[in-house]
Amino acid sequence: AQTVTQSQPEMSVQEAETVTLSCTYDTSESDYYLFWYKQPPSRQMILVIRQEAYKQQNATENRFSVNFQKAAKSFSLKISDSQLGDAAMYFCAYRRSAGANSKLTFGKGITLSVRP
Amino acid sequence: DTGVSQDPRHKITKRGQNVTFRCDPISEHNRLYWYRQTLGQGPEFLTYFQNEAQLEKSRLLSDRFSAERPKGSFSTLEIQRTEQGDSAMYLCASSLEAPTEAFFGQGTRLTVV
C-alpha cells in the first residue's frame, strides 16, 4: 500500500520570505502522480501543483515549485515570496497512474502560518 | 459551472440517527469520490464511482455506510445508526478520466452528539 508522510505538523514563515514543506512517500509503483493541495480555513481543497513521476523536470506554478527526488521518494514544496493568503493547511498526496482507481492518498498535512 | 457542491455544510445529529449527505459534481465529470477527514488528519478515501457504478469501497466504509450515484450525476452518502466516531468532515471530489485533477467540494461537517 502507498503511504504519504508529512512529518512537520506546523511551519511559520515571514511574509515575502521562502518556505519549504517536506513530504516523503512510499510506493512500489514506477508510474504515479504527486500533488500538493492547499486547504484554507474555508476548508475547500485546492490543487497547488502536480508532478508526474515520469518527468524529471520539477514542476513550477508561479511562486510554487517542487523538488522531486524519485529515488529518495521525496517531494517537497517551495513557496517563494510568501503572502498572507498562503496561510492554510497543505497536504501532500499520491495517486497511481492512469488506468487505475485514481483515488488520492494524503499525508496528515502541515499548517502553514504567514507572519506579516 | 459552480464547481463541486455539497449539502448540507453542517449537520448535528444524535447518536443512533441516520444522516444523508449529497454531492453534486462538476457536470461533465464522470468520476466521483468520497473522503473522510478527521481533525488534524488528511482526507481518507471512502469510495469511488465511475458514472453510476461504485467501483471501489474502502475498508473504512462499514456496513452502516452506503453510497449511491443514480444516473451518474449527483451522489448521496448515508450513514445509518450514527456513532460519535463518525464525527468528521465528509469531502466529495469529482474529476474527468485520470490523469486530470480532482476538484473538491467544501465538505459536510458531521457532529454526532
PDB file of C-alpha atoms in Angstrom, chain A residues 2-9 11 19-27 32-37 49 51 58 65-78 90-95 104-110, chain B residues 42:
ATOM      1  CA  GLN A   2       1.086   3.516  -0.691  1.00  0.00           C
ATOM      2  CA  THR A   3       1.808   5.857   2.215  1.00  0.00           C
ATOM      3  CA  VAL A   4       2.498   9.574   2.380  1.00  0.00           C
ATOM      4  CA  THR A   5       4.337  11.126   5.311  1.00  0.00           C
ATOM      5  CA  GLN A   6       4.423  14.749   6.316  1.00  0.00           C
ATOM      6  CA  SER A   7       6.469  14.875   9.498  1.00  0.00           C
ATOM      7  CA  GLN A   8       6.225  18.610  10.206  1.00  0.00           C
ATOM      8  CA  PRO A   9       2.822  19.453  11.721  1.00  0.00           C
ATOM      9  CA  MET A  11       5.564  25.792  10.000  1.00  0.00           C
ATOM     10  CA  VAL A  19       9.466  28.310   2.930  1.00  0.00           C
ATOM     11  CA  THR A  20       9.845  24.633   2.072  1.00  0.00           C
ATOM     12  CA  LEU A  21       7.329  21.995   3.102  1.00  0.00           C
ATOM     13  CA  SER A  22       8.563  18.399   3.207  1.00  0.00           C
ATOM     14  CA  CYS A  23       6.886  15.198   2.096  1.00  0.00           C
ATOM     15  CA  THR A  24       8.040  11.621   1.667  1.00  0.00           C
ATOM     16  CA  TYR A  25       6.102   8.720   0.241  1.00  0.00           C
ATOM     17  CA  ASP A  26       6.395   5.022  -0.205  1.00  0.00           C
ATOM     18  CA  THR A  27       5.287   3.039  -3.234  1.00  0.00           C
ATOM     19  CA  TYR A  32       2.379   7.766 -10.430  1.00  0.00           C
ATOM     20  CA  TYR A  33       1.441  11.349  -9.696  1.00  0.00           C
ATOM     21  CA  LEU A  34       2.224  13.554  -6.734  1.00  0.00           C
ATOM     22  CA  PHE A  35       0.273  16.607  -5.663  1.00  0.00           C
ATOM     23  CA  TRP A  36       0.272  19.423  -3.198  1.00  0.00           C
ATOM     24  CA  TYR A  37      -3.172  20.598  -2.142  1.00  0.00           C
ATOM     25  CA  ILE A  49       0.862  21.844  -8.078  1.00  0.00           C
ATOM     26  CA  GLN A  51       4.188  16.296 -10.633  1.00  0.00           C
ATOM     27  CA  ASN A  58      10.431  19.704 -11.378  1.00  0.00           C
ATOM     28  CA  SER A  65       7.790  24.861  -7.129  1.00  0.00           C
ATOM     29  CA  VAL A  66       8.645  21.330  -6.131  1.00  0.00           C
ATOM     30  CA  ASN A  67      11.815  19.375  -5.548  1.00  0.00           C
ATOM     31  CA  PHE A  68      11.006  15.861  -6.715  1.00  0.00           C
ATOM     32  CA  GLN A  69      13.595  13.227  -5.812  1.00  0.00           C
ATOM     33  CA  LYS A  70      12.229   9.948  -7.182  1.00  0.00           C
ATOM     34  CA  ALA A  71      14.966   7.688  -5.859  1.00  0.00           C
ATOM     35  CA  ALA A  72      14.653   9.160  -2.384  1.00  0.00           C
ATOM     36  CA  LYS A  73      10.841   9.222  -2.653  1.00  0.00           C
ATOM     37  CA  SER A  74      10.818  12.823  -1.572  1.00  0.00           C
ATOM     38  CA  PHE A  75       8.521  15.587  -2.815  1.00  0.00           C
ATOM     39  CA  SER A  76       8.929  18.993  -1.175  1.00  0.00           C
ATOM     40  CA  LEU A  77       7.052  22.192  -1.938  1.00  0.00           C
ATOM     41  CA  LYS A  78       8.795  25.559  -2.034  1.00  0.00           C
ATOM     42  CA  TYR A  90      -1.048  21.933   2.914  1.00  0.00           C
ATOM     43  CA  PHE A  91      -1.434  18.286   2.015  1.00  0.00           C
ATOM     44  CA  CYS A  92       0.904  16.143   0.004  1.00  0.00           C
ATOM     45  CA  ALA A  93      -0.933  13.456  -1.963  1.00  0.00           C
ATOM     46  CA  TYR A  94      -0.141  10.452  -4.135  1.00  0.00           C
ATOM     47  CA  ARG A  95      -2.106   8.871  -6.920  1.00  0.00           C
ATOM     48  CA  LEU A 104      -5.693  10.160  -3.680  1.00  0.00           C
ATOM     49  CA  THR A 105      -3.651   9.064  -0.667  1.00  0.00           C
ATOM     50  CA  PHE A 106      -2.953  12.055   1.557  1.00  0.00           C
ATOM     51  CA  GLY A 107      -0.410  12.861   4.218  1.00  0.00           C
ATOM     52  CA  LYS A 108      -1.508  14.286   7.559  1.00  0.00           C
ATOM     53  CA  GLY A 109      -0.910  17.824   6.376  1.00  0.00           C
ATOM     54  CA  ILE A 110       1.057  20.773   7.620  1.00  0.00           C
TER      55      ILE A 110
ATOM     56  CA  GLY B  42      -5.526  14.234   5.892  1.00  0.00           C
TER      57      GLY B  42
END
